CSV table of C-alpha atoms and ligand atoms in Angstrom, one decimal:
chain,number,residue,atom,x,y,z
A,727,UNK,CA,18.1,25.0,-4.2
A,728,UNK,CA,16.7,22.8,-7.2
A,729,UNK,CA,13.8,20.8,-5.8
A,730,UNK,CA,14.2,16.7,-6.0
A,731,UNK,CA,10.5,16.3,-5.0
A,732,UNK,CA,9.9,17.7,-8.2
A,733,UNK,CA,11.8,15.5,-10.6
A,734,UNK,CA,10.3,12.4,-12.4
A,735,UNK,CA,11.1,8.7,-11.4
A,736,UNK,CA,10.8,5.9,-13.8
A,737,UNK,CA,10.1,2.4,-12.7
A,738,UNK,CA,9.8,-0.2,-15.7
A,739,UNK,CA,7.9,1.5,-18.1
A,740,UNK,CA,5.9,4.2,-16.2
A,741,UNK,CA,7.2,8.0,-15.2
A,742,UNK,CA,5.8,9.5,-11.9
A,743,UNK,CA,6.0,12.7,-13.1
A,744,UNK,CA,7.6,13.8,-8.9
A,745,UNK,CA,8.0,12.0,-5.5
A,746,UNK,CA,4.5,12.7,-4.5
A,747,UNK,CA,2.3,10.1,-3.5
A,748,UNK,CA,-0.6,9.6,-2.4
A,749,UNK,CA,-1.3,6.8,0.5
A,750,UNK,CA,-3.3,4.4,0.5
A,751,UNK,CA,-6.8,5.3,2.4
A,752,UNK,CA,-9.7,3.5,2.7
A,753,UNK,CA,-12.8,5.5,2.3
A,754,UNK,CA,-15.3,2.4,3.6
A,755,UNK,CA,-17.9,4.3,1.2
A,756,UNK,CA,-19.0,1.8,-1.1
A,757,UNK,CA,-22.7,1.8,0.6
A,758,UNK,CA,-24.3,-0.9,-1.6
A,759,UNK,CA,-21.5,-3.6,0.5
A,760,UNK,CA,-21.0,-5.0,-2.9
A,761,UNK,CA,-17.4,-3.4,-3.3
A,762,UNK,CA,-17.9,-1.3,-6.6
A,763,UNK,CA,-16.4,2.1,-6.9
A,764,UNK,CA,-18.9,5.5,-6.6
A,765,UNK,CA,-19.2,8.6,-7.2
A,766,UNK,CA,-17.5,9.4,-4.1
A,767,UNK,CA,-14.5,7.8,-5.0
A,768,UNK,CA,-14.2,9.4,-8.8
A,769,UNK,CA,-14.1,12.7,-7.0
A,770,UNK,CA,-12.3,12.1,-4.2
A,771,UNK,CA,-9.1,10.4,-6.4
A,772,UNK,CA,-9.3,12.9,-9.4
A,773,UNK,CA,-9.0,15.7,-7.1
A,774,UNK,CA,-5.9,14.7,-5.9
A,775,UNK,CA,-4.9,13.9,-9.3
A,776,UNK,CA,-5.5,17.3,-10.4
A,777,UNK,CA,-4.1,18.7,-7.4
A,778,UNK,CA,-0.6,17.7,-8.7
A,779,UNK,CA,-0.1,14.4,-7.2
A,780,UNK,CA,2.7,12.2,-9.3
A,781,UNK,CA,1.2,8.7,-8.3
A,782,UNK,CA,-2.2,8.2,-6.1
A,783,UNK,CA,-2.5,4.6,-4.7
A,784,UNK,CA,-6.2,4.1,-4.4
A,785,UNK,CA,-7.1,2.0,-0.8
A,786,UNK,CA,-7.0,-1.0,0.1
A,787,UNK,CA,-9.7,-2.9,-2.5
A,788,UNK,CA,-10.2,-6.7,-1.3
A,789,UNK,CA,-9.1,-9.7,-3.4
A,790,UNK,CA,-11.8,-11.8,-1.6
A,791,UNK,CA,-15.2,-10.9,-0.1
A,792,UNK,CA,-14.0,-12.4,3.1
A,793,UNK,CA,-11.1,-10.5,3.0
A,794,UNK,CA,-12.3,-7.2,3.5
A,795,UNK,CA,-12.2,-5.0,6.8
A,796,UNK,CA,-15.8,-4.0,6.7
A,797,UNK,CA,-18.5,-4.5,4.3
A,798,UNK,CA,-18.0,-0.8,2.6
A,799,UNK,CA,-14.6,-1.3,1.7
A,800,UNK,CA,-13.8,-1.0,-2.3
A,801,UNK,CA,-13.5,-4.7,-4.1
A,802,UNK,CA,-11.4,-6.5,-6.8
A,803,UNK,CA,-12.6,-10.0,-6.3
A,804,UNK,CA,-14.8,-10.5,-9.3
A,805,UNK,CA,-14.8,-8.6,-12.8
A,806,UNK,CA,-18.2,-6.6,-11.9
A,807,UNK,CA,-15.6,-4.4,-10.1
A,808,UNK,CA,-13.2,-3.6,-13.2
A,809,UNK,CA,-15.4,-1.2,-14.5
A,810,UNK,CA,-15.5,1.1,-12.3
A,811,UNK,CA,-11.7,0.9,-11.5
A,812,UNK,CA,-11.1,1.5,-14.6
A,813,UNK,CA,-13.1,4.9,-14.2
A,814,UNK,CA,-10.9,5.9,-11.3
A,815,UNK,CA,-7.7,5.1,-13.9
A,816,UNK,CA,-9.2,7.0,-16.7
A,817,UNK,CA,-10.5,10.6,-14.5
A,818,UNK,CA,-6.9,10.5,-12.4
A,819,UNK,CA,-4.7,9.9,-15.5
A,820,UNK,CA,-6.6,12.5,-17.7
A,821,UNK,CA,-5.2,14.8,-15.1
A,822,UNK,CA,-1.6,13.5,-15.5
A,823,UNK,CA,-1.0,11.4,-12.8
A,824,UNK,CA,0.0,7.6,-12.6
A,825,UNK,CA,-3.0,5.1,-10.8
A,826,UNK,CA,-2.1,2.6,-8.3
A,827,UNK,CA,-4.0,0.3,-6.4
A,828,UNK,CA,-3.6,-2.2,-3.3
A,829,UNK,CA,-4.3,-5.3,-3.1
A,830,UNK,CA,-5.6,-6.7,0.1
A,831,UNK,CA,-6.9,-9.2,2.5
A,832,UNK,CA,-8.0,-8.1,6.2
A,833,UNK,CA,-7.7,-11.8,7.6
A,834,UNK,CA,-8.2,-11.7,11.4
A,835,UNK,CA,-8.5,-8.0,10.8
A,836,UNK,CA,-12.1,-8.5,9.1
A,837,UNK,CA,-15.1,-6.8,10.9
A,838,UNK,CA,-17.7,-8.8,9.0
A,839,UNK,CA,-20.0,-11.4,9.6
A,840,UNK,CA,-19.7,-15.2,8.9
A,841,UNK,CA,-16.3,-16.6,9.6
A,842,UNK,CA,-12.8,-14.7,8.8
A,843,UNK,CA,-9.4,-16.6,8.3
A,844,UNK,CA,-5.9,-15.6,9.3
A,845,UNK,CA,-2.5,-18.4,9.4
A,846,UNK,CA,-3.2,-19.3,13.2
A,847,UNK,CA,-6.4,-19.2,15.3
A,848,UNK,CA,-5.8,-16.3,17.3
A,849,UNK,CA,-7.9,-13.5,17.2
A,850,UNK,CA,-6.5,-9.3,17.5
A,851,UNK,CA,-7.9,-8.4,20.3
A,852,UNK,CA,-10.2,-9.7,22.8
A,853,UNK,CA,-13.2,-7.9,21.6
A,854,UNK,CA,-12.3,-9.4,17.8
A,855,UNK,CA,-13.1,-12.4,16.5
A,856,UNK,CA,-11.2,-15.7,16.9
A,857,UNK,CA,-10.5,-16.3,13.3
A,858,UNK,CA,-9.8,-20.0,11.8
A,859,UNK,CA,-6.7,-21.6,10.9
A,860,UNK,CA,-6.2,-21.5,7.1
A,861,UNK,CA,-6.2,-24.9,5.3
A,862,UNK,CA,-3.7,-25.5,2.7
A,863,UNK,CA,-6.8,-25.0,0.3
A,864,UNK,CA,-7.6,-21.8,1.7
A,865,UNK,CA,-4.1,-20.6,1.5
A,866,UNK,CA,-4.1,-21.7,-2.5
A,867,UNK,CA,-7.0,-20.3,-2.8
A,868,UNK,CA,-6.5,-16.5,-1.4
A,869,UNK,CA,-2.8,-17.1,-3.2
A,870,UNK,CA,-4.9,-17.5,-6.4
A,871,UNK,CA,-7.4,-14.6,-5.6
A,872,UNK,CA,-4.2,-12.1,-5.3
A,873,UNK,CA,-3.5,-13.2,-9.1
A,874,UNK,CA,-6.7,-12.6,-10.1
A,875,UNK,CA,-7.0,-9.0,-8.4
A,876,UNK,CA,-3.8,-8.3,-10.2
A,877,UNK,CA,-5.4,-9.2,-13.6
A,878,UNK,CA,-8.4,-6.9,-13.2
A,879,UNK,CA,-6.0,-4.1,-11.8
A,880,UNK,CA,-4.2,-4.9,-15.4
A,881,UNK,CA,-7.3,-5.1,-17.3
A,882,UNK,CA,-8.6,-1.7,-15.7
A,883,UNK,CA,-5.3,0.3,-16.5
A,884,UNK,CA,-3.3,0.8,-13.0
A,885,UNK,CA,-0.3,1.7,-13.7
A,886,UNK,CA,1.2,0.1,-10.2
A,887,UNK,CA,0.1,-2.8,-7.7
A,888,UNK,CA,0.7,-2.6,-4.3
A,889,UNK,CA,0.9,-5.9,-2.3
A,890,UNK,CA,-0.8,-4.8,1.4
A,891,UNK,CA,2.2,-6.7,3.9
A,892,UNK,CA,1.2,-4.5,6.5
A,893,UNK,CA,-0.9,-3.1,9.6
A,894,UNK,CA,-1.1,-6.8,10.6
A,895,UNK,CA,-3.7,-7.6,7.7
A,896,UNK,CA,-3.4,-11.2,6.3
A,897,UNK,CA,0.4,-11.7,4.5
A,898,UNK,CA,1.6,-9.3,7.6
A,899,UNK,CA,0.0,-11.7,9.5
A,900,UNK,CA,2.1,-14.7,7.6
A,901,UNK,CA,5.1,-12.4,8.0
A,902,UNK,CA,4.9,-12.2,12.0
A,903,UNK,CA,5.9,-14.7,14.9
A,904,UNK,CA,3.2,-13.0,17.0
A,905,UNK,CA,0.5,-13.9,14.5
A,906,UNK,CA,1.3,-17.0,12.7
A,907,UNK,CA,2.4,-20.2,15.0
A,908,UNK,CA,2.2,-22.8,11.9
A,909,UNK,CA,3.6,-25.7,12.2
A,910,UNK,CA,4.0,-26.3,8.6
A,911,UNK,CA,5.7,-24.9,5.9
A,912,UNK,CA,4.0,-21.3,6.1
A,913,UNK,CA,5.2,-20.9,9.9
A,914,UNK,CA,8.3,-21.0,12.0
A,915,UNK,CA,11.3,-19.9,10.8
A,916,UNK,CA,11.3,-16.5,8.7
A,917,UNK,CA,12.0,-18.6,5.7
A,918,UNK,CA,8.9,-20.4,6.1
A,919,UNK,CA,6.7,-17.1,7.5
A,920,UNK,CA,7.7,-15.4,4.0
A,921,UNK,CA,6.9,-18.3,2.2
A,922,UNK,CA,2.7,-16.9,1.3
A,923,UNK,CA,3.7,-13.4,0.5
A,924,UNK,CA,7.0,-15.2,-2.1
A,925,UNK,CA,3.8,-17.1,-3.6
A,926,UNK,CA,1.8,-14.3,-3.8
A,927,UNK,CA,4.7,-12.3,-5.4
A,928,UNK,CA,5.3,-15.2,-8.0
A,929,UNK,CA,1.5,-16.0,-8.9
A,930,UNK,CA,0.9,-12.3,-9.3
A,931,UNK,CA,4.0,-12.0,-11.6
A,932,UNK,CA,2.6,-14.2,-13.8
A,933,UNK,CA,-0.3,-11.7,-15.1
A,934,UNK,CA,1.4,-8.1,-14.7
A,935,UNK,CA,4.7,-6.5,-15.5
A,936,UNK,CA,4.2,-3.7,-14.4
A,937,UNK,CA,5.8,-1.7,-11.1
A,938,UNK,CA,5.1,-3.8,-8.1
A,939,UNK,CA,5.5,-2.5,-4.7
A,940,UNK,CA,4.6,-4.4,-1.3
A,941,UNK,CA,3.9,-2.6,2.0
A,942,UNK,CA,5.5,-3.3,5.1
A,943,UNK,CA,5.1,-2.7,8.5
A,944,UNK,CA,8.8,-2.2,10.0
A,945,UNK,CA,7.9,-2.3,13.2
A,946,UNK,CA,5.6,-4.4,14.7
A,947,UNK,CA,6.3,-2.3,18.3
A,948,UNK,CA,6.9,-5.8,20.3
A,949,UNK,CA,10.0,-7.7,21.7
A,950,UNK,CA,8.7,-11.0,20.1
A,951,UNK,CA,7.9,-9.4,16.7
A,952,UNK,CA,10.0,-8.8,13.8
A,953,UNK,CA,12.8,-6.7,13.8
A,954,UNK,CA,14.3,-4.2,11.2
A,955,UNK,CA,17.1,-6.8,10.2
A,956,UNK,CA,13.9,-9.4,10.1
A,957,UNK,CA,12.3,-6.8,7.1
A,958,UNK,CA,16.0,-6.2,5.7
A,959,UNK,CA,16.0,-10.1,4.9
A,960,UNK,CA,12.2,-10.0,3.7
A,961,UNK,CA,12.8,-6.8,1.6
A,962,UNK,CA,16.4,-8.6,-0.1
A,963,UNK,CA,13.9,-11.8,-0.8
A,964,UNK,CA,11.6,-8.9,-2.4
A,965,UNK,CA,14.5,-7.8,-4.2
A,966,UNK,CA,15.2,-10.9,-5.3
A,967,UNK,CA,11.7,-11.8,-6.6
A,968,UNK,CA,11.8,-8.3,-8.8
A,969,UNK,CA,9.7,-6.2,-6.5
A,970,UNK,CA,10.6,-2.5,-7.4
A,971,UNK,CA,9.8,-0.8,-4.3
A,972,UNK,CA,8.9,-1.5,-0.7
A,973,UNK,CA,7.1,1.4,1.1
A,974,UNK,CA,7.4,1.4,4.9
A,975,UNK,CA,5.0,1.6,7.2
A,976,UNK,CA,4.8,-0.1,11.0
A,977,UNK,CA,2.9,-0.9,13.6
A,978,UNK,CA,-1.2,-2.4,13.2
A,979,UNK,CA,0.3,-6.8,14.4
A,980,UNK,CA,-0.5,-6.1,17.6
A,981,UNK,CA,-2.3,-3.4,19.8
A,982,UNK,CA,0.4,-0.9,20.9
A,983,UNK,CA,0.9,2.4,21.5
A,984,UNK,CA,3.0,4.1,19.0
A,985,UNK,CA,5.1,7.3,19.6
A,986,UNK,CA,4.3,8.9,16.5
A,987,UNK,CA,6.3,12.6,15.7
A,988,UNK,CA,7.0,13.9,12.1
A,989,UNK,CA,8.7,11.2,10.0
A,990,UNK,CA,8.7,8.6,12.6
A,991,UNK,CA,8.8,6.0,10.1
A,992,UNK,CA,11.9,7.8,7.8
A,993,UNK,CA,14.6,5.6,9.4
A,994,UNK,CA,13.2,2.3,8.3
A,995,UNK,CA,12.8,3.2,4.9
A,996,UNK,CA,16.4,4.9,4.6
A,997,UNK,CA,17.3,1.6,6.4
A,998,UNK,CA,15.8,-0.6,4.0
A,999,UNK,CA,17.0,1.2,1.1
A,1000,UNK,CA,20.8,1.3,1.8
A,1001,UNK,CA,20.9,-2.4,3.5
A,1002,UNK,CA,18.6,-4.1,1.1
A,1003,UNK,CA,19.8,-1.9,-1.7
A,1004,UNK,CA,16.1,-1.6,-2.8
A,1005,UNK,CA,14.0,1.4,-3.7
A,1006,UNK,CA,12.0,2.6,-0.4
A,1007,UNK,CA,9.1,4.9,-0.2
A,1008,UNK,CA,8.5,6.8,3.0
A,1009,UNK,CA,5.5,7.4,5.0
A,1010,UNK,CA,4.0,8.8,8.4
A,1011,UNK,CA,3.2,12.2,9.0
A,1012,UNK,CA,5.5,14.1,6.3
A,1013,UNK,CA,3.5,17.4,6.3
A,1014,UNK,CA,5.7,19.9,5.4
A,1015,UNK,CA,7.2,20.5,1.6
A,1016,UNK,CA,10.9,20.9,3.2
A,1017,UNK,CA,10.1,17.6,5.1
A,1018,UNK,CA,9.3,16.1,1.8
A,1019,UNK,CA,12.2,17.8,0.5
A,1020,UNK,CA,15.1,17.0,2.7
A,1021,UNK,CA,13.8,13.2,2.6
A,1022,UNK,CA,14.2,12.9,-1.1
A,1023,UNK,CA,17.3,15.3,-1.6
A,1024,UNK,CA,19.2,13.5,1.1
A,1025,UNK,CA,18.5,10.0,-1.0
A,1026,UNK,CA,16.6,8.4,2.7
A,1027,UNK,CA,14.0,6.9,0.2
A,1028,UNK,CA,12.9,7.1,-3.5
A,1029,UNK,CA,9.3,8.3,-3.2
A,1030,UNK,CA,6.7,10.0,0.0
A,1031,UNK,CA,3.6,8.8,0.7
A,1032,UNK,CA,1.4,11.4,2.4
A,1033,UNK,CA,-2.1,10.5,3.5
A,1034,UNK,CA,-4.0,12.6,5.8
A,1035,UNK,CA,-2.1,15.8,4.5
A,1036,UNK,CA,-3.5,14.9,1.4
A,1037,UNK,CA,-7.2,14.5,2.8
A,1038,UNK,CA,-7.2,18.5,4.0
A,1039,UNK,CA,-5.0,19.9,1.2
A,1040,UNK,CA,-5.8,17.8,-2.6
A,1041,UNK,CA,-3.6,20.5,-3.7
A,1042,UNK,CA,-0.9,19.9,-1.4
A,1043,UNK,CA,1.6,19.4,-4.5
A,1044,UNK,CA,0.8,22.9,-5.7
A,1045,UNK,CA,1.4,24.4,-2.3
A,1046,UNK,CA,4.8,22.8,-1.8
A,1047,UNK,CA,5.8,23.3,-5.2
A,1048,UNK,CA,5.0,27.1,-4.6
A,1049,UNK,CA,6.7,26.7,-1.3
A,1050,UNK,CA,9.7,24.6,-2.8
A,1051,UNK,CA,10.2,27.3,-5.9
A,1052,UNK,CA,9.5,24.2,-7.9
A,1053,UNK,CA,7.8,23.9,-11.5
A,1054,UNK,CA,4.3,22.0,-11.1
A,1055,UNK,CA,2.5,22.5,-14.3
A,1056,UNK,CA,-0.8,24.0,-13.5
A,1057,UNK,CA,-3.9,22.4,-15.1
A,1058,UNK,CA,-4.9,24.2,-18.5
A,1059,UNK,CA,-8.3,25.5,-16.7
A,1060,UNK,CA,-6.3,26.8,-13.3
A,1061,UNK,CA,-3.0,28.3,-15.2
A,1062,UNK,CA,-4.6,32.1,-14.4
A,1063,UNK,CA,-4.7,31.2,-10.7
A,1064,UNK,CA,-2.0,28.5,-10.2
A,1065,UNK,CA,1.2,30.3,-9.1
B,1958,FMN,C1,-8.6,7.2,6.7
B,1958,FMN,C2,-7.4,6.4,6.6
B,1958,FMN,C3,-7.4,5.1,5.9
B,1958,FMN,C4,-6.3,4.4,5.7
B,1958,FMN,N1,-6.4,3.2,5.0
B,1958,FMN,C5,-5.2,2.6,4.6
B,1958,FMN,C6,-5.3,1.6,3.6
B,1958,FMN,O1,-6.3,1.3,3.0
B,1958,FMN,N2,-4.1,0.9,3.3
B,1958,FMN,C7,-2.9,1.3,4.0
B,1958,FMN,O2,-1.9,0.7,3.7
B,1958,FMN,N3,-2.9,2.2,4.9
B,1958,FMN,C8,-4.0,2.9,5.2
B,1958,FMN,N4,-3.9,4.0,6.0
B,1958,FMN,C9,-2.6,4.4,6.5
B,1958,FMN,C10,-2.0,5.6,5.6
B,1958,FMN,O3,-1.8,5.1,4.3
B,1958,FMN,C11,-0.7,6.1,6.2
B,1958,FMN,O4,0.2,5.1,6.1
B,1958,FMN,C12,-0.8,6.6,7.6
B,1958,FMN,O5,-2.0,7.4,7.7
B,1958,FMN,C13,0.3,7.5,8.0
B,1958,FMN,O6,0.5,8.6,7.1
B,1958,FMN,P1,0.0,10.1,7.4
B,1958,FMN,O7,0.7,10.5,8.6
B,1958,FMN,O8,0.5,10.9,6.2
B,1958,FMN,O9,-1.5,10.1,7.5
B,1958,FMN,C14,-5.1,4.8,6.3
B,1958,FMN,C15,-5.0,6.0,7.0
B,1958,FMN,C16,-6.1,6.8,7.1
B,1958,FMN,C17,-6.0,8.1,7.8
């Protein structure tokens, strides 16, 4: 067997150089609260980078201050944090792999202090805060924030943005019946419920060209939520808008209990790929190389995500490759202890 993990996919202008990808993870380590990267997150991304990993997405980094989930998380709402993005780029890439980054608001989500926002006054949980009702202004505004986070992402050198539509943060929250009761032209139908994340989309256009993938969450694990032909519609519209990937997640809207078993979350992005005729990536425990493997070979998506495989093995693309009979080229420094 020749190993698809292995091969290279092109999106645009950029070359993962295989399938492997690391997920999004927020690391809720910038200690100072003012969202610039650290040390910490230098060493924890390059690792992975020269553990083999084709495309690492870095966490979820905040397009507003109010739009974090906590005050540690990582930032991209004012140019003080391109610097050290860029640093992340430049270490990762020097190792050969590609940089993404996601771009986020927590909305009702937020665990700060001072007032959060989401579409509709209704808070997660009962122990959560009751957020408030965006304003048309405030919806502008956070539209407007996304294309400036997408600028500094550009101006510090990511190859990729991802657009964070999932685990019920804010634009999930847009996407969802069970969050957003608007009764104007952001709420209601679906048509109306996609209508911030199409702006988003279309203001963020404006300043990159590069890949542009948006996160889902499939299933929102609720008989009033969306559905999978709900997201089949939303990822066509993503289609339509030029968005080159959609990577499939569930779950986070609502509280629920989730069944989760290896793959559990395969299915959506195989369905999403062959209905909406889109490039899918997969996530939610995929552990195992042949996992990894028979997902790719057997076309279900384009690219896995892996995420807390990837926090206990940053080599994990050496040790499938090895287990895969694949070609990973070793770093220069490692090549007498590599195979
Ligand atoms: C510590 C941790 C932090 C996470 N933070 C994010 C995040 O910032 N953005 C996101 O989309 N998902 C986040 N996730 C979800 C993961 O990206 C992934 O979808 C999920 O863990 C399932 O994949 P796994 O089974 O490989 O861990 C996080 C998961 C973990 C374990």
């Amino acid at each position: 067997m020749s190993s698809t993990l292995f091969t290279p996919y092109t999106i645009k202008n950029v070359t993962f150089p295989n399938r492997i990808v690391m997920s999004p993870m927020c690391m809720y380590s910038c200690e100072a609260e003012d969202g610039k990267a650290t040390n910490f997150h230098y060493t924890h991304y390059t690792s992975r980078a020269i553990g083999g990993t084709g495309l690492i997405i870095t966490e979820a980094a905040a397009v507003t201050q109010q739009g974090r989930i906590s005050p540690q998380d990582l930032g991209i709402w004012g140019d003080e944090h391109i610097e050290g993005l860029k640093k992340i780029v430049q270490l990762s890439k020097e190792q050969g792999a590609k940089v993404g980054i996601q771009l986020a608001h927590a909305g009702r989500k937020a665990v700060l202090d001072g007032p959060i926002i989401a579409p509709s006054a209704i808070p997660f949980s009962e122990d959560r805060k009751t957020p408030e009702e965006m304003t048309t202004d405030q919806i502008k505004e956070t539209i407007h924030a996304f294309k400036e986070g997408a600028r500094r992402a550009d101006e510090a050198g990511f190859d990729v943005i991802e657009l964070h539509g999932a685990h019920g943060y804010l634009m999930n929250e847009f996407l969802s019946p069970l969050t957003n009761k608007r009764t104007d032209e952001y709420g209601g139908s679906k048509e109306n419920r996609y209508r911030f994340l199409r702006e988003v989309i279309n203001e963020v256009k404006e300043v990159w060209n590069g890949p542009l993938f948006v996160r889902i969450s499939a299933d929102e694990y609720n008989e009033e939520g969306n559905t999978i032909d709900d997201f089949i519609y939303f990822a066509k519209e993503m289609k339509e808008q030029g968005i080159d990937l959609v990577d499939c997640s569930t779950g986070g809207v609502v509280p629920a209990t989730i069944d989760a078993y290896p793959g559990y979350q395969v299915t959506h992005a195989e369905r999403i790929k062959k209905e909406a005729n889109i490039p899918t990536g997969a996530v939610g425990l995929i552990t195992h190389p042949l996992q990894a493997e028979e997902i790719i070979h057997n076309d279900r998506a384009d690219l896995v995500l892996l995420a807390r495989e990837l926090l206990r093995d940053p080599y994990w693309a050496r040790t499938a490759a090895s287990e895969l009979g694949a070609e990973l080229k070793a770093p220069k420094q490692y090549e007498r202890g590599w195979n």
